[in-house]
mmCIF file of N, CA and C in Angstrom:
data_model
loop_
_atom_site.group_PDB
_atom_site.id
_atom_site.type_symbol
_atom_site.label_atom_id
_atom_site.label_comp_id
_atom_site.label_asym_id
_atom_site.label_seq_id
_atom_site.Cartn_x
_atom_site.Cartn_y
_atom_site.Cartn_z
ATOM 1 N N UNK A 943 -93.419 -12.445 -8.346
ATOM 2 C CA UNK A 943 -92.236 -11.480 -8.404
ATOM 3 C C UNK A 943 -92.692 -10.052 -8.184
ATOM 4 N N UNK A 944 -91.740 -9.430 -7.526
ATOM 5 C CA UNK A 944 -92.088 -7.943 -7.054
ATOM 6 C C UNK A 944 -90.814 -7.227 -7.520
ATOM 7 N N UNK A 945 -91.021 -6.057 -8.365
ATOM 8 C CA UNK A 945 -89.863 -5.372 -8.555
ATOM 9 C C UNK A 945 -90.433 -3.823 -8.010
ATOM 10 N N UNK A 946 -90.053 -3.235 -7.067
ATOM 11 C CA UNK A 946 -90.388 -2.165 -6.372
ATOM 12 C C UNK A 946 -89.963 -0.816 -7.184
ATOM 13 N N UNK A 947 -88.841 -0.816 -7.682
ATOM 14 C CA UNK A 947 -88.257 0.032 -8.477
ATOM 15 C C UNK A 947 -87.466 -0.425 -9.617
ATOM 16 N N UNK A 948 -87.884 -0.361 -10.960
ATOM 17 C CA UNK A 948 -87.158 -0.975 -12.071
ATOM 18 C C UNK A 948 -85.842 -0.275 -12.178
ATOM 19 N N UNK A 949 -85.736 1.128 -11.798
ATOM 20 C CA UNK A 949 -84.614 1.735 -11.831
ATOM 21 C C UNK A 949 -83.233 1.190 -10.992
ATOM 22 N N UNK A 950 -83.721 0.548 -9.980
ATOM 23 C CA UNK A 950 -82.661 0.057 -9.121
ATOM 24 C C UNK A 950 -82.486 -1.463 -9.252
ATOM 25 N N UNK A 951 -83.396 -2.062 -10.327
ATOM 26 C CA UNK A 951 -83.177 -3.607 -10.545
ATOM 27 C C UNK A 951 -81.952 -3.870 -11.691
ATOM 28 N N UNK A 952 -80.991 -4.521 -11.339
ATOM 29 C CA UNK A 952 -79.945 -4.743 -12.270
ATOM 30 C C UNK A 952 -80.552 -5.722 -13.470
ATOM 31 N N UNK A 953 -81.225 -6.399 -13.098
ATOM 32 C CA UNK A 953 -81.719 -7.504 -14.145
ATOM 33 C C UNK A 953 -83.138 -6.951 -14.909
ATOM 34 N N UNK A 954 -83.450 -5.812 -14.694
ATOM 35 C CA UNK A 954 -84.682 -5.199 -15.450
ATOM 36 C C UNK A 954 -84.308 -4.800 -16.935
ATOM 37 N N UNK A 955 -84.959 -5.365 -17.981
ATOM 38 C CA UNK A 955 -84.343 -5.100 -19.266
ATOM 39 C C UNK A 955 -84.884 -3.755 -19.567
ATOM 40 N N UNK A 956 -83.912 -2.716 -20.091
ATOM 41 C CA UNK A 956 -84.297 -1.446 -20.319
ATOM 42 C C UNK A 956 -84.629 -1.477 -21.935
ATOM 43 N N UNK A 957 -85.947 -1.223 -22.188
ATOM 44 C CA UNK A 957 -86.466 -1.461 -23.636
ATOM 45 C C UNK A 957 -87.358 -0.078 -23.812
ATOM 46 N N UNK A 958 -87.304 0.596 -24.960
ATOM 47 C CA UNK A 958 -87.924 1.759 -24.924
ATOM 48 C C UNK A 958 -89.343 1.600 -24.717
ATOM 49 N N UNK A 959 -90.020 0.514 -25.415
ATOM 50 C CA UNK A 959 -91.525 0.312 -25.257
ATOM 51 C C UNK A 959 -91.878 0.253 -23.732
ATOM 52 N N UNK A 960 -91.055 -0.177 -22.802
ATOM 53 C CA UNK A 960 -91.627 -0.544 -21.441
ATOM 54 C C UNK A 960 -90.865 0.505 -20.488
ATOM 55 N N UNK A 961 -90.209 1.609 -21.078
ATOM 56 C CA UNK A 961 -89.220 2.311 -20.178
ATOM 57 C C UNK A 961 -90.288 3.111 -19.229
ATOM 58 N N UNK A 962 -91.588 3.302 -19.269
ATOM 59 C CA UNK A 962 -92.365 3.933 -18.302
ATOM 60 C C UNK A 962 -92.938 3.225 -17.139
ATOM 61 N N UNK A 963 -92.379 1.763 -17.159
ATOM 62 C CA UNK A 963 -92.653 0.919 -16.258
ATOM 63 C C UNK A 963 -91.785 1.288 -14.939
ATOM 64 N N UNK A 964 -92.197 1.534 -13.717
ATOM 65 C CA UNK A 964 -91.385 1.931 -12.713
ATOM 66 C C UNK A 964 -91.545 0.900 -11.629
ATOM 67 N N UNK A 965 -92.577 0.293 -11.527
ATOM 68 C CA UNK A 965 -92.936 -0.990 -10.567
ATOM 69 C C UNK A 965 -93.676 -1.824 -11.213
ATOM 70 N N UNK A 966 -93.200 -3.031 -10.642
ATOM 71 C CA UNK A 966 -93.885 -4.262 -11.406
ATOM 72 C C UNK A 966 -94.052 -5.423 -10.394
ATOM 73 N N UNK A 967 -95.190 -6.110 -10.696
ATOM 74 C CA UNK A 967 -95.524 -7.161 -9.789
ATOM 75 C C UNK A 967 -96.123 -8.383 -10.931
ATOM 76 N N UNK A 968 -95.900 -9.577 -10.538
ATOM 77 C CA UNK A 968 -96.492 -10.621 -11.359
ATOM 78 C C UNK A 968 -96.787 -11.780 -10.455
ATOM 79 N N UNK A 969 -97.968 -12.651 -10.544
ATOM 80 C CA UNK A 969 -98.219 -13.589 -9.803
ATOM 81 C C UNK A 969 -98.617 -14.805 -10.784
ATOM 82 N N UNK A 970 -97.899 -16.011 -10.725
ATOM 83 C CA UNK A 970 -98.289 -17.049 -11.461
ATOM 84 C C UNK A 970 -99.756 -17.498 -11.486
ATOM 85 N N UNK A 971 -100.346 -17.958 -12.428
ATOM 86 C CA UNK A 971 -101.582 -18.714 -12.431
ATOM 87 C C UNK A 971 -101.495 -20.181 -12.509
ATOM 88 N N UNK A 972 -101.799 -21.166 -11.559
ATOM 89 C CA UNK A 972 -101.717 -22.511 -11.664
ATOM 90 C C UNK A 972 -103.006 -23.205 -11.771
ATOM 91 N N UNK A 973 -102.947 -24.205 -12.485
ATOM 92 C CA UNK A 973 -104.198 -24.912 -12.619
ATOM 93 C C UNK A 973 -103.721 -26.596 -12.470
ATOM 94 N N UNK A 974 -104.166 -26.965 -11.400
ATOM 95 C CA UNK A 974 -103.858 -28.513 -11.156
ATOM 96 C C UNK A 974 -102.073 -28.644 -11.098
ATOM 97 N N UNK A 975 -101.663 -27.671 -10.434
ATOM 98 C CA UNK A 975 -100.098 -27.736 -10.281
ATOM 99 C C UNK A 975 -99.308 -27.428 -11.644
ATOM 100 N N UNK A 976 -100.070 -27.001 -12.668
ATOM 101 C CA UNK A 976 -99.394 -26.445 -14.057
ATOM 102 C C UNK A 976 -99.539 -25.008 -14.150
ATOM 103 N N UNK A 977 -98.401 -24.411 -14.365
ATOM 104 C CA UNK A 977 -98.488 -23.060 -14.715
ATOM 105 C C UNK A 977 -99.252 -22.781 -16.116
ATOM 106 N N UNK A 978 -100.348 -22.104 -16.001
ATOM 107 C CA UNK A 978 -100.894 -21.711 -17.349
ATOM 108 C C UNK A 978 -100.982 -20.213 -17.557
ATOM 109 N N UNK A 979 -100.653 -19.507 -16.924
ATOM 110 C CA UNK A 979 -100.397 -17.971 -17.172
ATOM 111 C C UNK A 979 -99.944 -17.226 -16.046
ATOM 112 N N UNK A 980 -99.974 -16.009 -16.425
ATOM 113 C CA UNK A 980 -99.283 -14.919 -15.348
ATOM 114 C C UNK A 980 -100.333 -13.599 -15.046
ATOM 115 N N UNK A 981 -100.555 -13.209 -14.018
ATOM 116 C CA UNK A 981 -101.273 -12.062 -13.726
ATOM 117 C C UNK A 981 -99.969 -11.127 -13.378
ATOM 118 N N UNK A 982 -100.184 -10.016 -14.161
ATOM 119 C CA UNK A 982 -98.999 -9.144 -14.321
ATOM 120 C C UNK A 982 -99.561 -7.607 -14.074
ATOM 121 N N UNK A 983 -98.985 -6.657 -13.293
ATOM 122 C CA UNK A 983 -99.414 -5.400 -13.199
ATOM 123 C C UNK A 983 -98.094 -4.513 -13.172
ATOM 124 N N UNK A 984 -98.418 -3.418 -13.894
ATOM 125 C CA UNK A 984 -97.279 -2.371 -14.237
ATOM 126 C C UNK A 984 -97.677 -1.096 -13.582
ATOM 127 N N UNK A 985 -96.795 -0.253 -13.073
ATOM 128 C CA UNK A 985 -96.965 1.131 -12.589
ATOM 129 C C UNK A 985 -95.939 2.030 -13.084
ATOM 130 N N UNK A 986 -96.351 3.139 -13.309
ATOM 131 C CA UNK A 986 -95.412 4.176 -13.707
ATOM 132 C C UNK A 986 -94.971 5.041 -12.491
ATOM 133 N N UNK A 987 -95.201 4.451 -11.420
ATOM 134 C CA UNK A 987 -94.787 5.074 -10.006
ATOM 135 C C UNK A 987 -93.930 4.139 -9.236
ATOM 136 N N UNK A 988 -92.607 4.439 -9.124
ATOM 137 C CA UNK A 988 -91.610 3.628 -8.454
ATOM 138 C C UNK A 988 -92.339 3.140 -6.942
ATOM 139 N N UNK A 989 -91.983 2.093 -6.375
ATOM 140 C CA UNK A 989 -92.427 1.663 -5.216
ATOM 141 C C UNK A 989 -94.083 1.549 -5.108
ATOM 142 N N UNK A 990 -94.684 1.449 -6.194
ATOM 143 C CA UNK A 990 -96.135 1.326 -6.159
ATOM 144 C C UNK A 990 -96.628 0.146 -5.517
ATOM 145 N N UNK A 991 -95.920 -0.971 -5.872
ATOM 146 C CA UNK A 991 -96.429 -2.351 -5.368
ATOM 147 C C UNK A 991 -95.516 -2.774 -3.923
ATOM 148 N N UNK A 992 -96.114 -3.501 -3.137
ATOM 149 C CA UNK A 992 -95.551 -3.962 -1.916
ATOM 150 C C UNK A 992 -95.623 -5.482 -1.800
ATOM 151 N N UNK A 993 -95.124 -6.233 -0.756
ATOM 152 C CA UNK A 993 -95.363 -7.612 -0.482
ATOM 153 C C UNK A 993 -96.909 -7.640 -0.049
ATOM 154 N N UNK A 994 -97.417 -6.809 0.484
ATOM 155 C CA UNK A 994 -98.764 -6.946 0.785
ATOM 156 C C UNK A 994 -99.561 -7.041 -0.441
ATOM 157 N N UNK A 995 -99.243 -6.563 -1.589
ATOM 158 C CA UNK A 995 -100.003 -6.658 -2.867
ATOM 159 C C UNK A 995 -99.881 -8.137 -3.291
ATOM 160 N N UNK A 996 -98.794 -8.757 -3.281
ATOM 161 C CA UNK A 996 -98.803 -10.098 -3.654
ATOM 162 C C UNK A 996 -99.881 -10.819 -2.783
ATOM 163 N N UNK A 997 -100.029 -10.828 -1.541
ATOM 164 C CA UNK A 997 -101.069 -11.307 -0.903
ATOM 165 C C UNK A 997 -102.515 -11.092 -1.402
ATOM 166 N N UNK A 998 -102.718 -10.070 -1.714
ATOM 167 C CA UNK A 998 -103.944 -9.280 -2.323
ATOM 168 C C UNK A 998 -104.314 -9.804 -3.706
ATOM 169 N N UNK A 999 -103.148 -10.184 -4.656
ATOM 170 C CA UNK A 999 -103.421 -10.611 -5.788
ATOM 171 C C UNK A 999 -103.669 -12.134 -5.832
ATOM 172 N N UNK A 1000 -103.104 -12.938 -4.909
ATOM 173 C CA UNK A 1000 -103.333 -14.288 -5.163
ATOM 174 C C UNK A 1000 -104.808 -14.805 -5.246
ATOM 175 N N UNK A 1001 -105.618 -14.266 -4.575
ATOM 176 C CA UNK A 1001 -107.129 -14.560 -4.859
ATOM 177 C C UNK A 1001 -107.610 -14.565 -6.154
ATOM 178 N N UNK A 1002 -107.084 -13.547 -6.814
ATOM 179 C CA UNK A 1002 -107.455 -12.945 -8.293
ATOM 180 C C UNK A 1002 -106.699 -13.992 -9.386
ATOM 181 N N UNK A 1003 -105.532 -14.402 -9.047
ATOM 182 C CA UNK A 1003 -104.840 -15.534 -9.656
ATOM 183 C C UNK A 1003 -105.657 -16.835 -9.793
ATOM 184 N N UNK A 1004 -106.087 -17.166 -8.430
ATOM 185 C CA UNK A 1004 -106.895 -18.436 -8.298
ATOM 186 C C UNK A 1004 -108.163 -18.189 -8.835
ATOM 187 N N UNK A 1005 -108.859 -17.236 -9.077
ATOM 188 C CA UNK A 1005 -110.188 -17.025 -9.759
ATOM 189 C C UNK A 1005 -109.951 -17.018 -11.180
ATOM 190 N N UNK A 1006 -108.744 -16.443 -11.650
ATOM 191 C CA UNK A 1006 -108.544 -16.654 -13.083
ATOM 192 C C UNK A 1006 -108.173 -17.976 -13.654
ATOM 193 N N UNK A 1007 -107.630 -18.843 -12.736
ATOM 194 C CA UNK A 1007 -107.424 -20.229 -12.953
ATOM 195 C C UNK A 1007 -108.678 -20.873 -13.087
ATOM 196 N N UNK A 1008 -109.688 -20.561 -12.268
ATOM 197 C CA UNK A 1008 -110.991 -21.283 -12.195
ATOM 198 C C UNK A 1008 -111.559 -20.801 -13.620
ATOM 199 N N UNK A 1009 -111.640 -19.488 -13.893
ATOM 200 C CA UNK A 1009 -112.305 -19.062 -14.998
ATOM 201 C C UNK A 1009 -111.869 -19.762 -16.325
ATOM 202 N N UNK A 1010 -110.437 -19.757 -16.205
ATOM 203 C CA UNK A 1010 -109.869 -20.276 -17.622
ATOM 204 C C UNK A 1010 -110.019 -21.796 -17.701
ATOM 205 N N UNK A 1011 -110.236 -22.610 -16.523
ATOM 206 C CA UNK A 1011 -110.546 -23.938 -16.610
ATOM 207 C C UNK A 1011 -112.080 -24.036 -17.053
ATOM 208 N N UNK A 1012 -112.997 -23.217 -16.442
ATOM 209 C CA UNK A 1012 -114.279 -23.399 -16.928
ATOM 210 C C UNK A 1012 -114.439 -23.136 -18.578
ATOM 211 N N UNK A 1013 -113.672 -22.110 -18.896
ATOM 212 C CA UNK A 1013 -113.763 -21.809 -20.487
ATOM 213 C C UNK A 1013 -113.333 -22.957 -21.089
ATOM 214 N N UNK A 1014 -112.232 -23.526 -20.830
ATOM 215 C CA UNK A 1014 -111.727 -24.824 -21.472
ATOM 216 C C UNK A 1014 -112.698 -25.806 -21.455
ATOM 217 N N UNK A 1015 -113.411 -26.100 -20.358
ATOM 218 C CA UNK A 1015 -114.388 -27.246 -20.047
ATOM 219 C C UNK A 1015 -115.600 -26.706 -21.169
ATOM 220 N N UNK A 1016 -116.060 -25.576 -21.156
ATOM 221 C CA UNK A 1016 -117.207 -25.004 -22.092
ATOM 222 C C UNK A 1016 -116.787 -25.351 -23.522
ATOM 223 N N UNK A 1017 -115.554 -24.897 -23.807
ATOM 224 C CA UNK A 1017 -115.377 -25.046 -25.245
ATOM 225 C C UNK A 1017 -115.137 -26.540 -25.653
ATOM 226 N N UNK A 1018 -114.549 -27.421 -24.694
ATOM 227 C CA UNK A 1018 -114.582 -28.963 -24.904
ATOM 228 C C UNK A 1018 -115.886 -29.434 -25.068
ATOM 229 N N UNK A 1019 -116.838 -29.198 -24.075
ATOM 230 C CA UNK A 1019 -118.115 -29.534 -24.256
ATOM 231 C C UNK A 1019 -118.920 -29.270 -25.545
ATOM 232 N N UNK A 1020 -118.765 -27.873 -25.972
ATOM 233 C CA UNK A 1020 -119.253 -27.310 -27.209
ATOM 234 C C UNK A 1020 -118.782 -28.066 -28.361
ATOM 235 N N UNK A 1021 -117.542 -28.372 -28.471
ATOM 236 C CA UNK A 1021 -116.908 -28.860 -29.677
ATOM 237 C C UNK A 1021 -117.335 -30.462 -29.662
ATOM 238 N N UNK A 1022 -118.009 -31.202 -28.706
ATOM 239 C CA UNK A 1022 -118.506 -32.369 -28.728
ATOM 240 C C UNK A 1022 -119.795 -32.374 -29.167
ATOM 241 N N UNK A 1023 -120.678 -31.293 -28.932
ATOM 242 C CA UNK A 1023 -121.918 -31.332 -29.235
ATOM 243 C C UNK A 1023 -122.276 -31.255 -30.801
#
């Protein structure tokens, strides 16, 4: 999801605690076709994020999925020992 300018987005919820967010981007984190998280970035500058940033963030979301899976496997192995 990409919101270049929250002031121009009719579905953006205006809440005092997040009123500083002017641009927003999020990428889903999938593990084996299951949504396990969300990589989310906020900016206090309108139009800070672009479509190119989505492409740049996808490898980070994939790396996060691998790291989360490795941590789960480690915890499972540790709990069995």
